Coordinates of C-alpha atoms and ligand atoms in Angstrom, one line a residue:
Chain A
X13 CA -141.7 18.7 32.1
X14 CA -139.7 20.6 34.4
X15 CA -135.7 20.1 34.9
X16 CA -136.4 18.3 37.9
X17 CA -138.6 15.8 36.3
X18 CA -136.5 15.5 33.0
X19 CA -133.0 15.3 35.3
X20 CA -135.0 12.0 36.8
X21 CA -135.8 11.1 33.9
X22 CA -133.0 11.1 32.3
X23 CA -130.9 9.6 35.6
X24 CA -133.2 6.3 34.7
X25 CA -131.1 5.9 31.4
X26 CA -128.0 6.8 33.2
X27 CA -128.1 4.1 35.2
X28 CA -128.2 1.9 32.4
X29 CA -125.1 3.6 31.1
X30 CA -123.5 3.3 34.3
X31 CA -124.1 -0.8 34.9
X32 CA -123.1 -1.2 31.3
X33 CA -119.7 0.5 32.4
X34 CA -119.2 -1.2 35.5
X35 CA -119.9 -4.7 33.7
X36 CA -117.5 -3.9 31.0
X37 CA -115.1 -3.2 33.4
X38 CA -115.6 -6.1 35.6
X39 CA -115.7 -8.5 32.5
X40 CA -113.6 -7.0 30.5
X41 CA -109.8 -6.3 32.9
X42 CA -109.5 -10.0 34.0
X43 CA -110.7 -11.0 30.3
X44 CA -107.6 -8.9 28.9
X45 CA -105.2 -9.9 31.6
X46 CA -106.0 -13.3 30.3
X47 CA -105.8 -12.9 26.4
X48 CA -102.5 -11.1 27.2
X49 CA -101.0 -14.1 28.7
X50 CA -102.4 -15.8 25.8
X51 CA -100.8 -13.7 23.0
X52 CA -97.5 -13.8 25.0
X53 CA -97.4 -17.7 25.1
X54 CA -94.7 -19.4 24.3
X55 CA -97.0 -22.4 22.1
X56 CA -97.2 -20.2 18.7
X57 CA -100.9 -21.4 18.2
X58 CA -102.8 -20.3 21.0
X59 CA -100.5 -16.8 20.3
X60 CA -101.3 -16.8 16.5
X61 CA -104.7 -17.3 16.9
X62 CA -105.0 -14.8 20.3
X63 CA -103.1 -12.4 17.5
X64 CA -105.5 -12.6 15.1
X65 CA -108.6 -12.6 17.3
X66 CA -107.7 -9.1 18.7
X67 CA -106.7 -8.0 15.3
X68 CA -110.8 -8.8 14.4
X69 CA -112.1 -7.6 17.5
X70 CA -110.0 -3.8 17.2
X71 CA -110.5 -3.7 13.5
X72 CA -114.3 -4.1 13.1
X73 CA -116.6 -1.1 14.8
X74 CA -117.6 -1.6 17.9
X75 CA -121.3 -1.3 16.6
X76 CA -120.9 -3.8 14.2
X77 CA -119.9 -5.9 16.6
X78 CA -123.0 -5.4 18.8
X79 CA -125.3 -6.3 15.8
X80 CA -123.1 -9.4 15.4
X81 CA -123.2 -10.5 18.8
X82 CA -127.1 -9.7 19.3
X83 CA -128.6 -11.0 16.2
X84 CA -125.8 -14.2 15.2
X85 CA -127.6 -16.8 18.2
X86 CA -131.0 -16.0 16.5
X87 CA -130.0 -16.6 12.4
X88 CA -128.3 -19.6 14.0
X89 CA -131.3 -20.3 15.0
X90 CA -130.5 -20.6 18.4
X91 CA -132.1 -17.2 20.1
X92 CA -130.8 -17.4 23.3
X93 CA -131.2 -13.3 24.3
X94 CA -134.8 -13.8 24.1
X95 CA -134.8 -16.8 26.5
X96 CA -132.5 -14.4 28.9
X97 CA -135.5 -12.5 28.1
X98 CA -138.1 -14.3 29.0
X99 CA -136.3 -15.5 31.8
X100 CA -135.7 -12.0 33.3
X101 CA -139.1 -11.2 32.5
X102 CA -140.7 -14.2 34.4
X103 CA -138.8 -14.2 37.3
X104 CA -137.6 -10.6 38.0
X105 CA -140.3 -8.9 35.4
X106 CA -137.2 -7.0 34.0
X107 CA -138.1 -5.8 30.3
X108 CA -135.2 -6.5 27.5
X109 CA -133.0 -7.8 29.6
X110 CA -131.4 -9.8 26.9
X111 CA -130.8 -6.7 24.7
X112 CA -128.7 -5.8 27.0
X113 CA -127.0 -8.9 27.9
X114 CA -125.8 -9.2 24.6
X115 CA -124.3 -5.7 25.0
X116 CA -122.5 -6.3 27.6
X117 CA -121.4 -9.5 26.3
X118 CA -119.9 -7.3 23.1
X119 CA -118.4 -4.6 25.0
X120 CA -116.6 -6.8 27.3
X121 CA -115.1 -8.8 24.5
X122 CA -114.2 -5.9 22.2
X123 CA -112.6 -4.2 25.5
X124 CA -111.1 -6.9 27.1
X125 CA -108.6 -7.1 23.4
X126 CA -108.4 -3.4 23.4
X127 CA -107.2 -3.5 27.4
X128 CA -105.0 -7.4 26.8
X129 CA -103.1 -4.6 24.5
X130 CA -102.1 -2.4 27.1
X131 CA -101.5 -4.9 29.4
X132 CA -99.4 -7.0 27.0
X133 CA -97.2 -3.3 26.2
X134 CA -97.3 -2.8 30.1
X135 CA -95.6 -6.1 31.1
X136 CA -93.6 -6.7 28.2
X137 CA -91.8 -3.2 29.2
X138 CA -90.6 -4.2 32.6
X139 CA -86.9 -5.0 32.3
X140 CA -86.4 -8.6 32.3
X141 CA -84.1 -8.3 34.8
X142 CA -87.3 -7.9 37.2
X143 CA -88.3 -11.4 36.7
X144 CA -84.4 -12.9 36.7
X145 CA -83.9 -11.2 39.6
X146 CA -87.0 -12.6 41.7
X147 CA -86.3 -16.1 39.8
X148 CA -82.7 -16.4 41.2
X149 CA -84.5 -15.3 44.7
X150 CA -86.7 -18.5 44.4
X151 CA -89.8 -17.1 43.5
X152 CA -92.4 -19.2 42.1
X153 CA -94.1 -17.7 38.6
X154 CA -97.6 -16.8 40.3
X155 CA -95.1 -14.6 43.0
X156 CA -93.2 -12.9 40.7
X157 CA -96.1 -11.6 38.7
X158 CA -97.6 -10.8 41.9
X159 CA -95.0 -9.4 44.5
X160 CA -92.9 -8.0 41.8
X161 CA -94.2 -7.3 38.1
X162 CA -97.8 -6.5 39.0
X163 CA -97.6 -3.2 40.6
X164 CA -95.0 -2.2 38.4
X165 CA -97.1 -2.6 35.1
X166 CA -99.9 -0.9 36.9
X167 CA -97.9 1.8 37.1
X168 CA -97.2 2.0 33.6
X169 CA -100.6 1.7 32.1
X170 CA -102.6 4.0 34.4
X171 CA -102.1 6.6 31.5
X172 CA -103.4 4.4 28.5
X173 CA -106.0 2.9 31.0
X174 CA -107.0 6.3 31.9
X175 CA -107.6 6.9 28.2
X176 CA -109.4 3.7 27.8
X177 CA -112.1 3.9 30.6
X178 CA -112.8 7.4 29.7
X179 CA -113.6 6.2 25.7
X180 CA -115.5 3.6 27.3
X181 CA -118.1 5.8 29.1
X182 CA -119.0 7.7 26.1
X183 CA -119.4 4.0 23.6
X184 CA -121.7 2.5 26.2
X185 CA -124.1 5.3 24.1
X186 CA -123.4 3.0 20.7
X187 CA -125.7 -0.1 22.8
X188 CA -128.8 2.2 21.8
X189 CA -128.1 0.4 18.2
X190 CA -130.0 -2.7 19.7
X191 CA -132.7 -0.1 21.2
X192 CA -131.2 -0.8 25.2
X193 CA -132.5 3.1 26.1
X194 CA -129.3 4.3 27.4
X195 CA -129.0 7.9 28.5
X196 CA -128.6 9.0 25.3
X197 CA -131.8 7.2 24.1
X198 CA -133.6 8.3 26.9
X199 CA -132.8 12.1 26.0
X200 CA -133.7 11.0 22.4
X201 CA -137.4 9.7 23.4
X202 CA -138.6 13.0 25.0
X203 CA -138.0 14.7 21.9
X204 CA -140.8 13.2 21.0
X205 CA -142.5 15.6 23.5
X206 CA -140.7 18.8 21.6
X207 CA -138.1 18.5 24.0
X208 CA -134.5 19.3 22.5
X209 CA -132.9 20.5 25.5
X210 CA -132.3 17.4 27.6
X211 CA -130.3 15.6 24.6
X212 CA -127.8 18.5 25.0
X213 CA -128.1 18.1 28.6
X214 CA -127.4 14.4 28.5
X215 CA -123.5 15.7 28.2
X216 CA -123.3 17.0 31.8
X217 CA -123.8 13.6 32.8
X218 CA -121.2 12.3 30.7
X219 CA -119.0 14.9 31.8
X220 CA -119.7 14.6 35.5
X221 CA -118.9 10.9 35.0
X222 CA -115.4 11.5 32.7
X223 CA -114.5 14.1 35.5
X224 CA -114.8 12.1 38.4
X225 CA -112.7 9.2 37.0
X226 CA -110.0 11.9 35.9
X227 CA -109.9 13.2 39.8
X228 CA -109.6 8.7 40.7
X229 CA -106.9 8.4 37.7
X230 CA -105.0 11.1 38.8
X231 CA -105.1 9.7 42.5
X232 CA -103.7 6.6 41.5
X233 CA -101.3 8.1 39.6
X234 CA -99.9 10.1 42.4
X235 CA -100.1 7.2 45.1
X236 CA -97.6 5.3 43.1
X237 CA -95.4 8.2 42.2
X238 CA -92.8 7.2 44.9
X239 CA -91.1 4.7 42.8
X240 CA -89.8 4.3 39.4
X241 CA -90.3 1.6 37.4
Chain B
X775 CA -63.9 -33.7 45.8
X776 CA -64.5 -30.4 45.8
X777 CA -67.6 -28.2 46.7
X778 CA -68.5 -27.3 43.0
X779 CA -67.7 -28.8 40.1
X780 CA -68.9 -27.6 36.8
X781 CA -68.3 -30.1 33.5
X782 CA -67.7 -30.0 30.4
X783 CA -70.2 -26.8 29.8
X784 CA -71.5 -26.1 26.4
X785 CA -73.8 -23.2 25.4
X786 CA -74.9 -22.3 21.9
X787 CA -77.7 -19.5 20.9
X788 CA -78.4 -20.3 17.8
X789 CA -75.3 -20.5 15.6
X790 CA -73.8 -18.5 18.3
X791 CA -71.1 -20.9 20.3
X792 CA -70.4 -18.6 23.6
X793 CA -69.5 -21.7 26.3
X794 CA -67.1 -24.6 24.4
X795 CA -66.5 -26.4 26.9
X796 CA -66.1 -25.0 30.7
X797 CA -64.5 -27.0 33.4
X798 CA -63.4 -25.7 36.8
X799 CA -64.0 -26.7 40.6
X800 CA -64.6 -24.3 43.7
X801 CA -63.4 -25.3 47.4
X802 CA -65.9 -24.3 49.8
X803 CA -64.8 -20.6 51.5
X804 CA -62.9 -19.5 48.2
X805 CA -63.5 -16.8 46.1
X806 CA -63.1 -17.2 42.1
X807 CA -62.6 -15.0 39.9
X808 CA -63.5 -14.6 36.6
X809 CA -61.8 -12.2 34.0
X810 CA -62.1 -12.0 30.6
X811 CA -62.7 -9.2 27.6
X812 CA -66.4 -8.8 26.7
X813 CA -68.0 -11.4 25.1
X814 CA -65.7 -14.2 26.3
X815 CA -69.1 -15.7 28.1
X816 CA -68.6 -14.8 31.4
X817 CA -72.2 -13.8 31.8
X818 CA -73.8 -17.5 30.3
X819 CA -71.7 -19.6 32.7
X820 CA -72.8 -17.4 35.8
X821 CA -76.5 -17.3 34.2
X822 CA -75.8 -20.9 33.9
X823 CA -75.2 -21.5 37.8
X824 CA -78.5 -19.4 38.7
X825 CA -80.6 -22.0 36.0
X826 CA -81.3 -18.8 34.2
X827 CA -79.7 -20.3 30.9
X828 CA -79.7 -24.2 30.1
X829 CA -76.2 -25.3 29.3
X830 CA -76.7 -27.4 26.1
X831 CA -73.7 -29.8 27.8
X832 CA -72.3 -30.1 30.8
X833 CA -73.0 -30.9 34.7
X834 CA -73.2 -29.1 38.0
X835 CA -72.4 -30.7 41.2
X836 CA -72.5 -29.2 44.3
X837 CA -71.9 -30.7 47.5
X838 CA -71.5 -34.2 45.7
X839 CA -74.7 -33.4 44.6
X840 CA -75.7 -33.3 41.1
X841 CA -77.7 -30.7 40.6
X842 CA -77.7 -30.3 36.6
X843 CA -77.0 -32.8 33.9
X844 CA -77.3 -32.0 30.3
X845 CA -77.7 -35.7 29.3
X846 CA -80.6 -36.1 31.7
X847 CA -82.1 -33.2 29.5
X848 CA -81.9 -35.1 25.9
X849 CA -81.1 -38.1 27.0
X850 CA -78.3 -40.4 26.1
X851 CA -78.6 -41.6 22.4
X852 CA -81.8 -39.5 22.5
X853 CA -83.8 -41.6 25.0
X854 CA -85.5 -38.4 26.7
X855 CA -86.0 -38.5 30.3
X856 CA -88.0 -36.8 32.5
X857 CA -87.2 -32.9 32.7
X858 CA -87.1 -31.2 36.1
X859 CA -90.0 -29.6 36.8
X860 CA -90.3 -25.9 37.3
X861 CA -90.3 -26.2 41.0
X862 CA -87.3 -28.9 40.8
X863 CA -85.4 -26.0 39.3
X864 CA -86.8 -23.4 41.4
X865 CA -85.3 -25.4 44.1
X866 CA -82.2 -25.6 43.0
X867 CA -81.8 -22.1 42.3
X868 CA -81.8 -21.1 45.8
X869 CA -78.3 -22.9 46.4
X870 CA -76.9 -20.2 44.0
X871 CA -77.3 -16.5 44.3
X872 CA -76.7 -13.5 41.5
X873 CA -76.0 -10.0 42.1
X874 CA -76.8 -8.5 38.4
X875 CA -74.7 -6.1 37.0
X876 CA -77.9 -3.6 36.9
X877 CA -78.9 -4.3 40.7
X878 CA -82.5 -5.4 39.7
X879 CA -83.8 -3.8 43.1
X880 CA -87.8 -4.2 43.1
X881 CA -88.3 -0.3 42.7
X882 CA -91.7 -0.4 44.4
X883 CA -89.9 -2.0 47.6
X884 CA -88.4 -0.2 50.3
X885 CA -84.7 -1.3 51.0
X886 CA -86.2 -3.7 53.9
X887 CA -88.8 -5.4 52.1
X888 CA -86.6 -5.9 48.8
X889 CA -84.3 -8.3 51.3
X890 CA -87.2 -9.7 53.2
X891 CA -89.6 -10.3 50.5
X892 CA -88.4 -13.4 49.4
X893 CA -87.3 -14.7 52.6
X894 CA -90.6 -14.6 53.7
X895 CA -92.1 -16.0 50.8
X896 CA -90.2 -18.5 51.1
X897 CA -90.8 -18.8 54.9
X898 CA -94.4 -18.6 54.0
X899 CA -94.4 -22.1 52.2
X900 CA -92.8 -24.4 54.4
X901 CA -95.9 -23.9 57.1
X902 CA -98.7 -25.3 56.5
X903 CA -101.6 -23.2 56.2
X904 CA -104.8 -24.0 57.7
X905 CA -108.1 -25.3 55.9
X906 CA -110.2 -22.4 55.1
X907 CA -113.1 -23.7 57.7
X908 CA -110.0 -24.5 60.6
X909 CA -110.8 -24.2 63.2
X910 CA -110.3 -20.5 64.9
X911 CA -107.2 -21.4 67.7
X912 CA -105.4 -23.4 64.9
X913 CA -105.8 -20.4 62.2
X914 CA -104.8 -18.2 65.2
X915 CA -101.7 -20.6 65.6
X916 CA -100.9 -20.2 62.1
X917 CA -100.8 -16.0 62.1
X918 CA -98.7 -16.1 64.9
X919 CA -96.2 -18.5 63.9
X920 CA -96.2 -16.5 60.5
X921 CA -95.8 -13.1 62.5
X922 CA -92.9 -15.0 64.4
X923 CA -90.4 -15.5 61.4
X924 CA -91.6 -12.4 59.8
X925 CA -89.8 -10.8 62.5
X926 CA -87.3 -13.5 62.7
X927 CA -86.8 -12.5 59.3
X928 CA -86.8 -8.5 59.7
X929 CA -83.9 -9.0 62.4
X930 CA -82.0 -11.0 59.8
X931 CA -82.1 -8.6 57.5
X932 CA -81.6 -5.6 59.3
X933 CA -78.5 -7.5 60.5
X934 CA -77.7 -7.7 56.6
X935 CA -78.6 -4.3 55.9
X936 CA -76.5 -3.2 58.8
X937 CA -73.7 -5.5 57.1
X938 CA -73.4 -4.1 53.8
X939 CA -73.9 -0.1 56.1
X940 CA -77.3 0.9 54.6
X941 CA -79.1 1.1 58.4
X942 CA -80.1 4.7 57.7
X943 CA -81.6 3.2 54.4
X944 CA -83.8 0.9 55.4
X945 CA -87.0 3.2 54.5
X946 CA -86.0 3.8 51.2
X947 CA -86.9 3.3 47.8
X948 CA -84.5 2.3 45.1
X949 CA -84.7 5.8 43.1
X950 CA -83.6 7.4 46.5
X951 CA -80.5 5.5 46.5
X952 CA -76.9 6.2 44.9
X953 CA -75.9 3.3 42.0
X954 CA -73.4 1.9 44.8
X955 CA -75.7 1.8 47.2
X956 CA -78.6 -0.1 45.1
X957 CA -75.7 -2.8 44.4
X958 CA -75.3 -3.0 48.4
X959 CA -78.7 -3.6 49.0
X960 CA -78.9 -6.4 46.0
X961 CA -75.9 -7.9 47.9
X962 CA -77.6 -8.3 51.0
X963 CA -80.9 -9.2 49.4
X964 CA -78.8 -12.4 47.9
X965 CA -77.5 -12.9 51.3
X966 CA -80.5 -13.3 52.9
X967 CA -81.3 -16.6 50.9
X968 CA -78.1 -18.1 52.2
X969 CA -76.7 -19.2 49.1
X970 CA -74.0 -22.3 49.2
X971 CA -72.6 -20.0 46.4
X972 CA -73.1 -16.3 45.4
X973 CA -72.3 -14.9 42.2
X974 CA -71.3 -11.4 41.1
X975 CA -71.6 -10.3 37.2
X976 CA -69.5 -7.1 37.1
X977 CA -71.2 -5.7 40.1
X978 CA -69.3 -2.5 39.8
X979 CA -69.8 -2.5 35.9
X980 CA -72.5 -0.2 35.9
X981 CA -71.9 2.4 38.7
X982 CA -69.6 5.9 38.6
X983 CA -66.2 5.4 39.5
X984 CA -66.3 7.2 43.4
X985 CA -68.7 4.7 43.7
X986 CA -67.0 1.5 42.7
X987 CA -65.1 1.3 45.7
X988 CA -67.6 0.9 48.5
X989 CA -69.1 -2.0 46.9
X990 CA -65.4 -3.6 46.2
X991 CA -65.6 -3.3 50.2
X992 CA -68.5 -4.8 50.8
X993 CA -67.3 -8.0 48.3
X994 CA -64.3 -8.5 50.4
X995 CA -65.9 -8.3 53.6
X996 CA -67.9 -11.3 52.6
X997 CA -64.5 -13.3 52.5
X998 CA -64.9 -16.0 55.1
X999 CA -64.6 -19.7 55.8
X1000 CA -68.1 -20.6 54.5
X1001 CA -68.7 -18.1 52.2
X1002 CA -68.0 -19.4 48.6
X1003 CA -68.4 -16.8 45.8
X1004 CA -68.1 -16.1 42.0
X1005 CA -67.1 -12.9 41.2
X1006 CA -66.7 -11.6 37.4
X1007 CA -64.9 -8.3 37.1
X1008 CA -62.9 -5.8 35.5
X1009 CA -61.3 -4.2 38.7
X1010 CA -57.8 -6.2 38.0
X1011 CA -56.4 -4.5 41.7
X1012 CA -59.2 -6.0 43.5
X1013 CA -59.3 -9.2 41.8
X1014 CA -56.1 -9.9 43.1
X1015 CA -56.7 -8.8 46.5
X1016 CA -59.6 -11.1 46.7
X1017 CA -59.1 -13.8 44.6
X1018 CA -58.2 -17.3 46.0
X1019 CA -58.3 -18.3 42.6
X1020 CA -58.8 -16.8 39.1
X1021 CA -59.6 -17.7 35.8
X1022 CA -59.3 -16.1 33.0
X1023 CA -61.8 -16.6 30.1
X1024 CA -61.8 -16.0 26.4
X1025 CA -63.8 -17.4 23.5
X1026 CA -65.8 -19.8 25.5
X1027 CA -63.2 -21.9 27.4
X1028 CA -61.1 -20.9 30.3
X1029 CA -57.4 -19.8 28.9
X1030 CA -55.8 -19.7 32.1
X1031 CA -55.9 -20.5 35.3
X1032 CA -54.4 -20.1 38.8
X1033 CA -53.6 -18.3 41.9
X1034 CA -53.9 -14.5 41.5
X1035 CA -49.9 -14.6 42.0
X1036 CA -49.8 -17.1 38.8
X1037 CA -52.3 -15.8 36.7
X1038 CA -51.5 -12.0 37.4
X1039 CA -47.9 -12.1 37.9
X1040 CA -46.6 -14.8 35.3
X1041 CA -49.4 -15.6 33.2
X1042 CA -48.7 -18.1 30.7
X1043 CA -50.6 -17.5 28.2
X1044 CA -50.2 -15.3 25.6
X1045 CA -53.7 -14.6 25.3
X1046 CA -54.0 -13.5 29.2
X1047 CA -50.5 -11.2 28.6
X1048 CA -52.2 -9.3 26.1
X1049 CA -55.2 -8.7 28.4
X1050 CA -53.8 -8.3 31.2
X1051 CA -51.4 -5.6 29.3
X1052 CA -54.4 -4.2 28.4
X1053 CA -56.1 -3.5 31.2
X1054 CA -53.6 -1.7 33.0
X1055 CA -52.9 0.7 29.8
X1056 CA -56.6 1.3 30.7
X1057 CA -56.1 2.6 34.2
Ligands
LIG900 N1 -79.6 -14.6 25.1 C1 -78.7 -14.5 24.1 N2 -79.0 -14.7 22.8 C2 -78.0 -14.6 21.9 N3 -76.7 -14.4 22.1 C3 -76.3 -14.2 23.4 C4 -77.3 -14.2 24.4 N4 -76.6 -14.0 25.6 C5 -75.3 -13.9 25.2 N5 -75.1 -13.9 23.9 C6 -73.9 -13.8 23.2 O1 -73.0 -14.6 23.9 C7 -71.7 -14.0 23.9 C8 -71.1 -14.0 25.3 O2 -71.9 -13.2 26.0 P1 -71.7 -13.0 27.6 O3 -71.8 -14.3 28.3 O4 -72.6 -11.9 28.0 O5 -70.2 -12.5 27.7 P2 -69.4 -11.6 28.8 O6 -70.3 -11.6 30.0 O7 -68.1 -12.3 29.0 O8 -69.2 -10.3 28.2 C9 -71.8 -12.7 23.3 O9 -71.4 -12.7 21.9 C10 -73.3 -12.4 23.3 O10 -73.7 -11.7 22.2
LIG901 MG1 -71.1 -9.9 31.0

């Protein structure tokens, strides 16, 4: 195979890597923002058992977690990833779709508790005086969080965030533990061919990827560098 | 009766008594002011006024309105009644304002929008906003209007702005800004609400001394016939210039109180002696 051919090749798995990312993401922020709010809740239940739930989710492997999620529905004896299957398959003729489903489904949980962290440090660290302030102004709860407390905890987890996102491109290699052929899987198939090279190769993608969300953090970082919080 | 009247006010945290019983009534277009050493409770009755802390006894009225009633809370002989509401209290709030001791400027707000913001939230909620499939002239109608007392609102506060001599700040972000002139901005971002009654916790409390005295100036040019404030401070010379009334607090209920000439020149208690002795070894 020529670079050419093997850099297409390998851009198929990529592409998996990068919807995995993007579904993570798009799960996985609102997700947190939520279970924040949750473990911040004035009724001690729903904030004990948020607690506890994140405490699970952060303290098992990730990998562990994506056997749990993929193969728990089917000893329950309920297999619904191989109806998502079958459903892909028959309608779309999309191959494994359910494999990776139930990847997704696994990364956005164990992100969204890892992200409800930061979010939970980033709002808890704005002065309460914010939120009196905008209270004695007549703000209603949704505006305060919005108009004033919002922007300000963005600003203080971009760093942790950054940190985050950038750990999250490299795990979405760890879904190639329920055989969805990632980039890295990809690179792994051809050396069935006596190809070694592209594995190593795989890393420039990663790195590529890492470098171009370094050059967006940093943007972001500087376009709200004209106040302090 | 006069234009506030605060009863009987009782605030506990915990095992912690800070208010033990508060009375004291405000004529409209006075200016009261509070003294007291540091931990007398100042702070809970002023938080108390803004709804920010829920006196565990005690009323508010306000324009023969009652706008806060402890009893309501537990009920009489514990038959609950209904609470207000979130939005009741929101309400309510905006007949009070606060300028906090640490400004609370929004820091990602420029000195404009940190007076108009909540003006035209506010603004914002009293028209009513089309139905998403309106039809276009009415949603037209609508972003006009809006536009309308947005600007309404700009001119107000510019006025404001202009008030409290911040015009060449009006671009600015908080961190650009000296301590005094944060504190001038928070005054006229109070203002903007027009509060029946605006309160001041130590507004000079946290700022360098040069800087105390162009905020005193401000305060005292708010001194008018319909302006009714609160003030707590340690400035004893400008509490007297200002005052149309003063109490002095210590321990949770108000020691003494009078006309500056009382309470300042013959204070009758020995408590406010000492204090007042006190503060002026300080200067
Ligand atoms: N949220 C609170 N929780 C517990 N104690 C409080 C709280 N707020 C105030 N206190 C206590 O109430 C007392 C009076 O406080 P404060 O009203 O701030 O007094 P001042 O403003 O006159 O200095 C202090 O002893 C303070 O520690
Ligand atoms: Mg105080």
């Amino acid at each position: 195979m020529t670079f050419g051919e093997v850099t297409l090749y390998l851009l198929d798995g990529f592409k998996l890597t990068c919807l995995l990312f993007a579904l993570t993401l798009v799960l996985a922020l609102p997700l947190g923002l939520i279970i924040a709010f949750c473990s911040m809740s004035k009724f001690k239940p729903l904030s004990s058992v948020t607690k506890v739930v994140v405490w699970i989710v952060r303290g098992i492997p990730l990998m562990l977690q994506i056997f749990i999620i993929y193969y728990v529905p089917g000893f329950l004896g309920y297999n619904v990833f191989a109806k998502v299957d079958s459903y892909f398959f028959s309608t779309v003729g999309l191959v494994d779709a359910g494999r990776f489903v139930s990847v997704t489904i696994a990364f956005a949980i164990n992100y969204a508790c890892y992200f409800s962290e930061i979010f939970r440090g980033g709002i808890q660290s704005i002065p309460k005086g914010q939120s009196e302030a905008a209270q004695v102004l007549g703000m209603k709860k949704s505006e305060i969080f919005f108009k004033v407390i919002l922007l300000q905890v963005i600003k203080n987890i971009i760093p942790p965030m950054s940190n985050e996102v950038i750990t999250l491109v490299k795990d979405t290699a760890l879904s190639r533990v329920v055989l969805v052929v990632e980039l890295i899987k990809k690179a792994e198939l051809l050396m069935t061919q006596a190809l070694i090279w592209p594995l190593f190769y795989s890393g420039v993608f990663y790195l590529i990827f890492v470098g171009l969300l370094t050059i967006l953090f940093n943007y972001l970082e500087r376009k709200l560098s004209y106040f302090k919080v | 009766m006069a234009f506030l009247e605060v009863k009987n006010f009782y605030k506990s945290f915990g095992d912690t008594k800070v208010l033990k019983g508060v009375d004291f009534d405000l004529e409209k277009g006075q200016v009261l002011v509070l003294i007291g050493s540091s931990g007398s409770g100042k702070t809970t009755l002023l938080r108390c006024l803004n709804f920010l802390e829920t006196p565990d006894v005690g009323t508010i009225t306000l324009n023969e309105e009652v706008l806060f009633d402890a009893d309501k809370l537990t009920g009489a002989k514990g038959t609950k009644m209904k609470r207000d509401s979130d939005e009741d209290i929101r309400k309510k709030r905006l007949r009070f304002g606060m300028v906090f001791q640490s400004f609370n400027l929004f820091p990602q707000y420029n000195v404009l929008r940190n007076v108009t913001l909540a003006m035209d939230l506010r603004a914002k909620e009293k028209l009513v906003k089309p139905k998403l499939f309106a039809k276009v002239e009415e949603k037209k109608a609508y972003k006009k209007a809006l536009e309308t007392i947005y600007q309404e609102n700009k001119e107000k506060a510019l006025e404001l702005i202009e008030k409290v001599g911040l015009s060449e700040k009006i671009n600015n972000y908080p961190c650009e800004l000296s301590g005094g002139q944060c504190q001038r901005v928070a005054i006229a971002r109070a203002l903007a609400l027009n509060p029946d009654i605006l309160c001041f916790d130590e507004p000079t409390s946290a700022l360098d001394p040069e800087l105390t005295g162009e905020v005193l100036k401000v305060i005292k040019g708010l001194k008018s016939a319909d302006s009714t404030m609160i003030v707590v401070t340690h400035e004893m010379e400008f509490a007297r210039s200002v005052a149309d009334k003063v109490i002095f607090m210590a321990d949770g209920i108000i020691e003494e109180e009078g006309t500056p000439e009382e309470v300042f020149g013959n204070p009758k208690s020995l408590k406010t002696q000492a204090f007042l002795q006190k503060s002026n070894e300080g200067i």
